[in-house]
Short mmCIF file of C-alpha atoms in Angstrom, two decimals:
data_model
loop_
_atom_site.label_atom_id
_atom_site.label_comp_id
_atom_site.label_asym_id
_atom_site.label_seq_id
_atom_site.Cartn_x
_atom_site.Cartn_y
_atom_site.Cartn_z
CA UNK A 329 0.00 0.00 0.00
CA UNK A 330 1.20 3.53 -0.80
CA UNK A 331 2.17 5.97 1.93
CA UNK A 332 0.11 9.15 2.31
CA UNK A 333 -0.14 11.96 4.85
CA UNK A 334 -2.73 12.53 7.56
CA UNK A 335 -4.56 15.63 8.80
CA UNK A 336 -5.74 16.09 12.38
CA UNK A 337 -7.73 19.02 13.79
CA UNK A 338 -9.47 19.97 17.02
CA UNK A 339 -12.90 21.57 16.97
CA UNK A 340 -15.24 23.35 19.36
CA UNK A 341 -14.78 23.81 23.08
CA UNK A 342 -11.70 21.97 24.31
CA UNK A 343 -11.52 19.51 27.22
CA UNK A 344 -8.98 18.50 29.83
CA UNK A 345 -8.16 15.40 27.78
CA UNK A 346 -8.52 16.37 24.11
CA UNK A 347 -4.74 16.50 23.81
CA UNK A 348 -4.58 12.94 25.12
CA UNK A 349 -6.66 12.06 22.06
CA UNK A 350 -4.23 14.02 19.86
CA UNK A 351 -1.42 12.02 21.44
CA UNK A 352 -3.27 8.79 20.65
CA UNK A 353 -3.76 9.80 17.01
CA UNK A 354 -0.17 10.95 16.46
CA UNK A 355 1.50 8.00 18.19
CA UNK A 356 -0.73 5.54 16.32
CA UNK A 357 0.14 7.21 13.01
CA UNK A 358 3.84 6.76 13.81
CA UNK A 359 3.28 3.06 14.41
CA UNK A 360 1.80 2.83 10.91
CA UNK A 361 4.60 4.72 9.16
CA UNK A 362 4.43 2.27 6.25
CA UNK A 363 0.99 3.69 5.42
CA UNK A 364 1.03 7.17 6.96
CA UNK A 365 3.81 9.62 6.19
CA UNK A 366 3.59 12.96 7.92
CA UNK A 367 0.87 14.13 10.28
CA UNK A 368 -0.29 17.67 9.65
CA UNK A 369 -2.42 19.46 12.25
CA UNK A 370 -4.82 22.21 11.34
CA UNK A 371 -3.91 25.44 13.12
CA UNK A 372 -7.12 26.54 14.85
CA UNK A 373 -9.11 23.56 13.72
CA UNK A 374 -10.76 23.29 10.33
CA UNK A 375 -9.80 26.90 9.61
CA UNK A 376 -6.23 25.66 9.33
CA UNK A 377 -7.25 23.38 6.47
CA UNK A 378 -9.26 26.06 4.67
CA UNK A 379 -6.47 28.64 4.88
CA UNK A 380 -3.69 26.06 4.35
CA UNK A 381 -2.32 26.94 7.77
CA UNK A 382 -0.85 23.54 8.60
CA UNK A 383 1.45 22.43 11.42
CA UNK A 384 4.12 19.80 10.78
CA UNK A 385 3.72 17.53 13.78
CA UNK A 386 6.87 15.58 12.83
CA UNK A 387 8.90 18.57 14.03
CA UNK A 388 7.83 17.86 17.61
CA UNK A 389 9.89 15.51 19.76
CA UNK A 390 8.52 12.20 21.01
CA UNK A 391 8.72 13.60 24.55
CA UNK A 392 6.57 16.60 23.61
CA UNK A 393 3.95 14.42 21.94
CA UNK A 394 3.84 12.18 25.01
CA UNK A 395 3.43 15.27 27.22
CA UNK A 396 0.23 16.12 25.33
CA UNK A 397 -1.39 13.33 27.33
CA UNK A 398 -1.29 15.47 30.48
CA UNK A 399 -1.72 18.92 28.90
CA UNK A 400 -5.15 20.65 28.84
CA UNK A 401 -6.44 23.07 26.24
CA UNK A 402 -6.20 22.53 22.49
CA UNK A 403 -2.52 22.14 21.63
CA UNK A 404 -2.97 22.98 17.95
CA UNK A 405 -5.72 25.53 18.42
CA UNK A 406 -9.43 24.85 18.12
CA UNK A 407 -12.27 26.88 16.65
CA UNK A 408 -16.00 27.35 16.52
CA UNK A 409 -16.47 27.36 12.77
CA UNK A 410 -19.19 25.28 11.19
CA UNK A 411 -19.08 24.28 7.56
CA UNK A 412 -22.68 24.51 6.44
CA UNK A 413 -24.50 22.60 3.71
CA UNK A 414 -22.47 21.61 0.68
CA UNK A 415 -24.89 23.15 -1.80
CA UNK A 416 -24.57 26.65 -0.32
CA UNK A 417 -20.91 26.52 0.66
CA UNK A 418 -19.51 24.08 -1.87
CA UNK A 419 -16.44 26.26 -2.42
CA UNK A 420 -15.28 25.67 1.15
CA UNK A 421 -15.56 21.91 0.86
CA UNK A 422 -13.81 21.95 -2.50
CA UNK A 423 -11.07 24.07 -0.92
CA UNK A 424 -10.52 21.40 1.72
CA UNK A 425 -10.06 18.76 -0.96
CA UNK A 426 -7.75 21.10 -2.86
CA UNK A 427 -5.54 21.54 0.22
CA UNK A 428 -5.57 17.82 0.95
CA UNK A 429 -4.63 17.05 -2.65
CA UNK A 430 -1.77 19.59 -2.60
CA UNK A 431 -0.28 18.00 0.50
CA UNK A 432 -1.10 14.38 -0.33
CA UNK A 433 -3.44 14.09 2.65
CA UNK A 434 -5.58 10.96 2.44
CA UNK A 435 -6.48 10.54 6.11
CA UNK A 436 -8.74 13.08 7.82
CA UNK A 437 -9.16 12.91 11.61
CA UNK A 438 -11.56 15.51 13.01
CA UNK A 439 -11.71 15.68 16.81
CA UNK A 440 -14.92 17.29 18.09
CA UNK A 441 -18.62 17.01 18.94
CA UNK A 442 -21.83 16.67 16.96
CA UNK A 443 -21.24 19.57 14.57
CA UNK A 444 -17.76 18.25 13.82
CA UNK A 445 -19.21 14.82 13.08
CA UNK A 446 -21.48 16.49 10.53
CA UNK A 447 -18.52 18.28 8.91
CA UNK A 448 -16.51 15.07 8.78
CA UNK A 449 -19.40 13.25 7.12
CA UNK A 450 -19.87 15.96 4.51
CA UNK A 451 -16.16 16.09 3.70
CA UNK A 452 -16.22 12.34 3.17
CA UNK A 453 -19.25 12.57 0.90
CA UNK A 454 -17.81 15.37 -1.22
CA UNK A 455 -14.40 13.74 -1.59
CA UNK A 456 -16.17 10.71 -3.03
CA UNK A 457 -18.13 12.89 -5.48
CA UNK A 458 -14.93 14.63 -6.58
CA UNK A 459 -13.12 11.35 -7.05
CA UNK A 460 -10.52 12.03 -4.37
CA UNK A 461 -9.79 9.06 -2.14
CA UNK A 462 -10.01 10.29 1.46
CA UNK A 463 -10.63 8.32 4.64
CA UNK A 464 -12.54 10.54 7.07
CA UNK A 465 -12.80 9.54 10.73
CA UNK A 466 -14.55 11.59 13.39
CA UNK A 467 -12.87 11.40 16.81
CA UNK A 468 -15.37 12.04 19.65
CA UNK A 469 -14.95 14.81 22.20
CA UNK A 470 -17.40 16.86 24.23
CA UNK A 471 -17.77 17.75 27.88
CA UNK A 472 -21.55 17.82 27.42
CA UNK A 473 -21.65 14.02 26.98
CA UNK A 474 -24.38 14.40 24.37
CA UNK A 475 -22.96 12.37 21.47
CA UNK A 476 -25.14 9.39 20.53
CA UNK A 477 -24.06 5.72 20.29
CA UNK A 478 -20.93 6.14 22.41
CA UNK A 479 -21.59 5.19 26.06
CA UNK A 480 -19.92 8.44 27.11
CA UNK A 481 -17.90 11.18 25.47
CA UNK A 482 -14.18 11.70 26.14
CA UNK A 483 -13.84 14.87 28.17
CA UNK A 484 -16.99 14.32 30.19
CA UNK A 485 -15.53 12.08 32.89
CA UNK A 486 -12.99 14.70 33.93
CA UNK A 487 -15.58 17.48 34.01
CA UNK A 488 -17.84 15.21 36.06
CA UNK A 489 -15.02 14.57 38.53
CA UNK A 490 -14.27 18.29 38.80
CA UNK A 491 -17.91 19.26 39.37
CA UNK A 492 -18.53 16.50 41.91
CA UNK A 493 -15.36 17.48 43.78
CA UNK A 494 -16.16 21.19 43.66
CA UNK A 495 -19.71 20.57 44.87
CA UNK A 496 -18.40 18.48 47.77
CA UNK A 497 -15.75 21.00 48.81
CA UNK A 498 -17.96 24.09 48.45
CA UNK A 499 -20.70 22.33 50.41
CA UNK A 500 -18.39 21.83 53.37
CA UNK A 501 -17.57 25.54 53.24
CA UNK A 502 -21.25 26.57 53.23
CA UNK A 503 -22.17 24.05 55.93
CA UNK A 504 -19.52 25.47 58.25
CA UNK A 505 -20.77 29.06 57.87
CA UNK A 506 -24.53 28.71 57.43
CA UNK A 507 -25.48 29.36 61.07
CA UNK A 508 -24.46 33.00 60.83
CA UNK A 509 -23.75 33.61 57.15
CA UNK A 510 -24.51 32.15 53.71
CA UNK A 511 -27.59 29.95 53.45
CA UNK A 512 -27.64 29.16 49.73
CA UNK A 513 -24.87 28.33 47.28
CA UNK A 514 -25.51 28.06 43.53
CA UNK A 515 -23.01 26.39 41.18
CA UNK A 516 -23.56 26.92 37.44
CA UNK A 517 -22.19 24.22 35.16
CA UNK A 518 -22.08 23.68 31.39
CA UNK A 519 -24.78 21.80 29.52
CA UNK A 520 -26.88 23.56 26.89
CA UNK A 521 -29.50 20.92 26.21
CA UNK A 522 -28.37 17.94 28.25
CA UNK A 523 -27.96 17.82 32.02
CA UNK A 524 -25.15 15.26 32.27
CA UNK A 525 -22.67 17.64 33.92
CA UNK A 526 -25.25 18.92 36.39
CA UNK A 527 -26.11 15.32 37.21
CA UNK A 528 -22.46 14.66 38.08
CA UNK A 529 -22.76 17.15 40.94
CA UNK A 530 -24.98 14.59 42.68
CA UNK A 531 -21.98 12.30 43.14
CA UNK A 532 -20.85 14.66 45.92
CA UNK A 533 -23.40 13.15 48.30
CA UNK A 534 -25.86 10.29 48.59
CA UNK A 535 -27.39 10.29 52.07
CA UNK A 536 -30.27 12.16 53.66
CA UNK A 537 -29.56 15.88 53.59
CA UNK A 538 -26.24 15.54 51.77
CA UNK A 539 -25.69 18.20 49.12
CA UNK A 540 -26.45 19.05 46.45
CA UNK A 541 -30.01 19.52 47.64
CA UNK A 542 -31.29 20.53 44.19
CA UNK A 543 -30.12 19.87 40.66
CA UNK A 544 -31.75 21.86 37.88
CA UNK A 545 -31.64 20.08 34.52
CA UNK A 546 -32.36 21.42 31.01
CA UNK A 547 -34.59 18.36 30.54
CA UNK A 548 -36.95 19.45 33.37
CA UNK A 549 -38.99 22.63 32.90
CA UNK A 550 -38.06 25.25 35.50
CA UNK A 551 -40.88 26.10 37.90
CA UNK A 552 -39.88 29.01 40.10
CA UNK A 553 -42.43 28.35 42.82
CA UNK A 554 -41.46 24.67 43.14
CA UNK A 555 -37.73 25.47 43.16
CA UNK A 556 -38.08 28.16 45.81
CA UNK A 557 -40.20 25.85 47.97
CA UNK A 558 -37.48 23.19 47.84
CA UNK A 559 -34.77 25.73 48.65
CA UNK A 560 -36.72 26.91 51.69
CA UNK A 561 -37.35 23.34 52.80
CA UNK A 562 -33.63 22.48 52.59
CA UNK A 563 -32.58 25.56 54.56
CA UNK A 564 -35.14 24.84 57.28
CA UNK A 565 -34.14 21.17 57.55
CA UNK A 566 -30.38 21.31 57.07
CA UNK A 567 -29.47 24.95 57.68
CA UNK A 568 -28.31 25.54 54.11
CA UNK A 569 -29.02 24.63 50.50
CA UNK A 570 -26.61 23.76 47.68
CA UNK A 571 -27.88 23.97 44.10
CA UNK A 572 -26.19 22.73 40.92
CA UNK A 573 -27.79 24.30 37.87
CA UNK A 574 -27.16 23.67 34.19
CA UNK A 575 -26.54 26.72 32.00
CA UNK A 576 -29.33 25.40 29.77
CA UNK A 577 -32.04 25.54 32.45
CA UNK A 578 -35.24 26.65 30.77
CA UNK A 579 -38.90 27.41 31.36
CA UNK A 580 -41.81 25.33 30.09
CA UNK A 581 -41.97 27.35 26.85
CA UNK A 582 -38.29 26.59 26.11
CA UNK A 583 -36.96 30.02 27.05
CA UNK A 584 -33.59 29.87 28.80
CA UNK A 585 -33.32 31.35 32.28
CA UNK A 586 -30.15 33.09 31.11
CA UNK A 587 -29.83 34.01 27.43
CA UNK A 588 -27.37 36.68 26.27
CA UNK A 589 -29.36 37.24 23.10
CA UNK A 590 -26.37 36.31 20.92
CA UNK A 591 -25.45 33.18 18.97
CA UNK A 592 -22.08 31.53 18.43
CA UNK A 593 -20.53 30.40 15.15
CA UNK A 594 -22.47 27.15 15.30
CA UNK A 595 -25.77 29.02 15.57
CA UNK A 596 -26.24 28.11 19.24
CA UNK A 597 -27.67 30.63 21.71
CA UNK A 598 -24.94 31.98 23.97
CA UNK A 599 -25.70 31.16 27.56
CA UNK A 600 -24.22 32.05 30.93
CA UNK A 601 -25.40 33.86 34.00
CA UNK A 602 -28.02 31.40 35.22
CA UNK A 603 -26.32 31.22 38.65
CA UNK A 604 -26.71 34.92 39.48
CA UNK A 605 -30.19 34.86 37.95
CA UNK A 606 -31.24 32.00 40.22
CA UNK A 607 -29.47 33.52 43.23
CA UNK A 608 -31.39 36.74 42.61
CA UNK A 609 -34.65 34.81 42.73
CA UNK A 610 -33.62 33.27 46.06
CA UNK A 611 -32.89 36.71 47.49
CA UNK A 612 -36.09 38.20 46.13
CA UNK A 613 -38.43 35.37 47.13
CA UNK A 614 -36.81 34.06 50.32
CA UNK A 615 -34.42 36.75 51.50
CA UNK A 616 -31.55 34.33 52.15
CA UNK A 617 -27.93 35.37 51.95
CA UNK A 618 -26.33 33.59 49.01
CA UNK A 619 -23.16 32.99 47.05
CA UNK A 620 -22.87 31.73 43.52
CA UNK A 621 -20.09 30.51 41.24
CA UNK A 622 -19.74 29.72 37.56
CA UNK A 623 -17.44 26.79 36.82
CA UNK A 624 -17.05 28.01 33.20
CA UNK A 625 -13.65 27.21 31.63
CA UNK A 626 -12.28 25.88 34.93
CA UNK A 627 -14.38 22.72 34.65
CA UNK A 628 -13.08 21.77 31.22
CA UNK A 629 -9.46 22.86 31.80
CA UNK A 630 -8.81 21.11 35.12
CA UNK A 631 -6.35 18.48 33.90
CA UNK A 632 -4.83 18.26 37.39
CA UNK A 633 -8.08 16.63 38.54
CA UNK A 634 -8.73 14.51 35.45
CA UNK A 635 -10.34 11.10 35.71
CA UNK A 636 -7.93 8.31 34.85
CA UNK A 637 -10.79 6.52 33.10
CA UNK A 638 -11.36 9.60 30.94
CA UNK A 639 -7.68 9.98 30.06
CA UNK A 640 -7.42 6.35 29.03
CA UNK A 641 -10.59 6.53 26.94
CA UNK A 642 -9.54 9.79 25.29
CA UNK A 643 -6.23 8.23 24.21
CA UNK A 644 -7.96 5.04 23.09
CA UNK A 645 -10.43 6.75 20.72
CA UNK A 646 -7.53 8.59 19.08
CA UNK A 647 -5.61 5.36 18.66
CA UNK A 648 -8.66 3.50 17.36
CA UNK A 649 -9.42 6.26 14.86
CA UNK A 650 -6.11 5.55 13.11
CA UNK A 651 -6.69 1.80 13.20
CA UNK A 652 -10.11 2.25 11.58
CA UNK A 653 -8.56 4.39 8.86
CA UNK A 654 -5.81 1.87 8.18
CA UNK A 655 -8.46 -0.85 7.93
CA UNK A 656 -10.15 1.19 5.21
CA UNK A 657 -13.18 2.15 7.29
CA UNK A 658 -14.62 5.49 6.20
CA UNK A 659 -17.19 7.91 7.67
CA UNK A 660 -16.91 6.25 11.05
CA UNK A 661 -16.40 7.28 14.68
CA UNK A 662 -14.66 5.23 17.37
CA UNK A 663 -17.24 4.88 20.16
CA UNK A 664 -16.96 3.69 23.74
CA UNK A 665 -18.99 0.59 24.59
CA UNK A 666 -19.69 -0.35 28.21
CA UNK A 667 -19.04 -4.08 28.46
CA UNK A 668 -19.58 -4.59 32.18
CA UNK A 669 -20.83 -2.60 35.17
CA UNK A 670 -19.15 -4.60 37.94
CA UNK A 671 -16.30 -4.58 37.38
CA UNK A 672 -16.49 -1.63 35.02
CA UNK A 673 -15.09 -2.63 31.63
CA UNK A 674 -15.22 -0.95 28.26
CA UNK A 675 -13.99 -1.31 24.70
CA UNK A 676 -13.92 0.78 21.52
CA UNK A 677 -16.25 -0.01 18.60
CA UNK A 678 -16.95 1.65 15.26
CA UNK A 679 -20.08 3.78 14.82
CA UNK A 680 -21.34 5.05 11.42
CA UNK A 681 -21.09 8.84 11.18
CA UNK A 682 -24.52 9.04 9.58
CA UNK A 683 -25.95 7.88 12.93
CA UNK A 684 -23.92 10.41 14.94
CA UNK A 685 -23.97 13.70 13.04
CA UNK A 686 -26.41 16.34 14.31
CA UNK A 687 -27.92 14.09 16.96
CA UNK A 688 -27.94 14.72 20.70
CA UNK A 689 -28.14 12.34 23.63
CA UNK A 690 -30.19 13.72 26.50
CA UNK A 691 -30.56 12.52 30.07
CA UNK A 692 -33.01 9.59 29.94
CA UNK A 693 -36.10 9.89 32.12
CA UNK A 694 -35.02 6.93 34.24
CA UNK A 695 -31.88 8.84 35.27
CA UNK A 696 -33.79 11.82 36.71
CA UNK A 697 -35.53 11.50 40.06
CA UNK A 698 -39.32 11.67 39.93
CA UNK A 699 -39.38 15.08 41.64
CA UNK A 700 -37.04 16.39 38.94
CA UNK A 701 -34.41 17.68 41.39
CA UNK A 702 -31.92 14.82 41.58
CA UNK A 703 -30.63 11.61 40.02
CA UNK A 704 -31.71 8.01 40.39
CA UNK A 705 -29.56 5.08 41.46
CA UNK A 706 -29.36 3.98 37.82
CA UNK A 707 -27.79 7.33 36.92
CA UNK A 708 -25.35 7.07 39.81
CA UNK A 709 -24.27 3.64 38.59
CA UNK A 710 -23.76 5.06 35.11
CA UNK A 711 -21.77 8.11 36.25
CA UNK A 712 -19.63 6.68 39.02
CA UNK A 713 -17.16 4.62 36.92
CA UNK A 714 -16.45 7.61 34.68
CA UNK A 715 -14.81 9.65 37.47
CA UNK A 716 -12.70 6.85 38.88
CA UNK A 717 -8.93 7.00 39.18
CA UNK A 718 -6.39 9.80 39.25
CA UNK A 719 -3.89 10.66 36.53
CA UNK A 720 -1.90 13.54 37.95
CA UNK A 721 0.40 15.46 35.61
CA UNK A 722 4.06 15.90 36.51
CA UNK A 723 4.75 19.06 38.49
CA UNK A 724 7.54 21.60 38.21
CA UNK A 725 8.04 24.55 40.56
CA UNK A 726 4.74 23.72 42.20
CA UNK A 727 2.72 23.85 38.96
CA UNK A 728 1.64 21.23 36.41
CA UNK A 729 4.21 20.72 33.68
CA UNK A 730 2.64 21.03 30.24
CA UNK A 731 3.75 20.41 26.65
CA UNK A 732 5.24 23.37 24.79
CA UNK A 733 4.96 22.84 21.05
CA UNK A 734 7.04 24.36 18.26
CA UNK A 735 3.99 24.52 15.96
CA UNK A 736 6.25 24.49 12.89
CA UNK A 737 4.30 25.68 9.86
CA UNK A 738 4.13 23.80 6.56
CA UNK A 739 5.02 25.79 3.44
CA UNK A 740 1.91 26.89 1.55
CA UNK A 741 1.43 25.63 -2.01
CA UNK A 742 -1.86 27.30 -2.93
CA UNK A 743 -3.24 30.78 -3.34
CA UNK A 744 -4.82 32.55 -0.35
CA UNK A 745 -8.41 31.58 0.45
CA UNK A 746 -10.82 34.03 2.07
CA UNK A 747 -13.18 32.64 4.69
#
């Protein structure tokens, strides 16, 4: 078989372990050097391919590539840039093929969420129409845990561990001060349409009165009167109330509690600010002293608290992506399959991209408590294995040691392309 080059890019919001996936892809490509020549990374995601802004990964040392496994952020730069339908934006798709042809790229690995799966599928379809042989593999990643088919999404386990830990630690703080100070603490977490991250906060406690006392999911319509009644009940019974709320919390009519009025590059409504909004309701309706926090980027960047399970799975999907490509599989995604609950065991299988693209996995009804404010035992059993194990990065001068890449650019061969 002839040797050709590979392209790898990161897309959308990054995770604490997306670079572990990059490490898996790059190291697997090196093991198949008879089939894969150089690995080029797109600088700032798919934009790097469109503008022919490519990074020569072969210029990085083996030690640096290995260090990606414990480095958060997006090492090669990510982006929120969605390629829309082929009919309207055919020139962009044709540009991708033009760049791939110029640099003899025959393997396309796109590391992202649902929108990225859609892009990967469309690139595969167009390459076939244009007669250019290209193997396109989507590599899963999203903290929201909303990709279908895969049991869980790489990146979620570490966020879940961070949120559960933060909920536990903040709860101890509030409990120690509630007699004379703060009565209510609100933690806002990510999750636009799916409440998986909010659900993870429940792992902080499991007994009577243990926080969080309320979880507010996007899947359950927000009822102000019911929520305030539960807050008051918790304060009266336990002296304080801890709430974990998803940024996508919404009213019965679908309106978000906190909506900036703007949209991002993917066309999604920009959210944020549900914690102060909810805290304001508590003050207005109940008069309690409160504090609130927004986990924001901290939850997806906290590599120092990553789940070992998540790190191992993130590396494995990157490795499997290359194996699928070498096997000639196209328009596929390596997905995690739960083999056993006790002991927890998993493996990687291939999922057709047509069944992944533009589909979301929400919290199933059997995972949400009947009152809508907590999780069931089934959900706890699902979540618990995903936060297990520690995978601490090496430290230097008291801080985590991270990979520092050269990001050597590949010489351009084509004319400039305007986005």
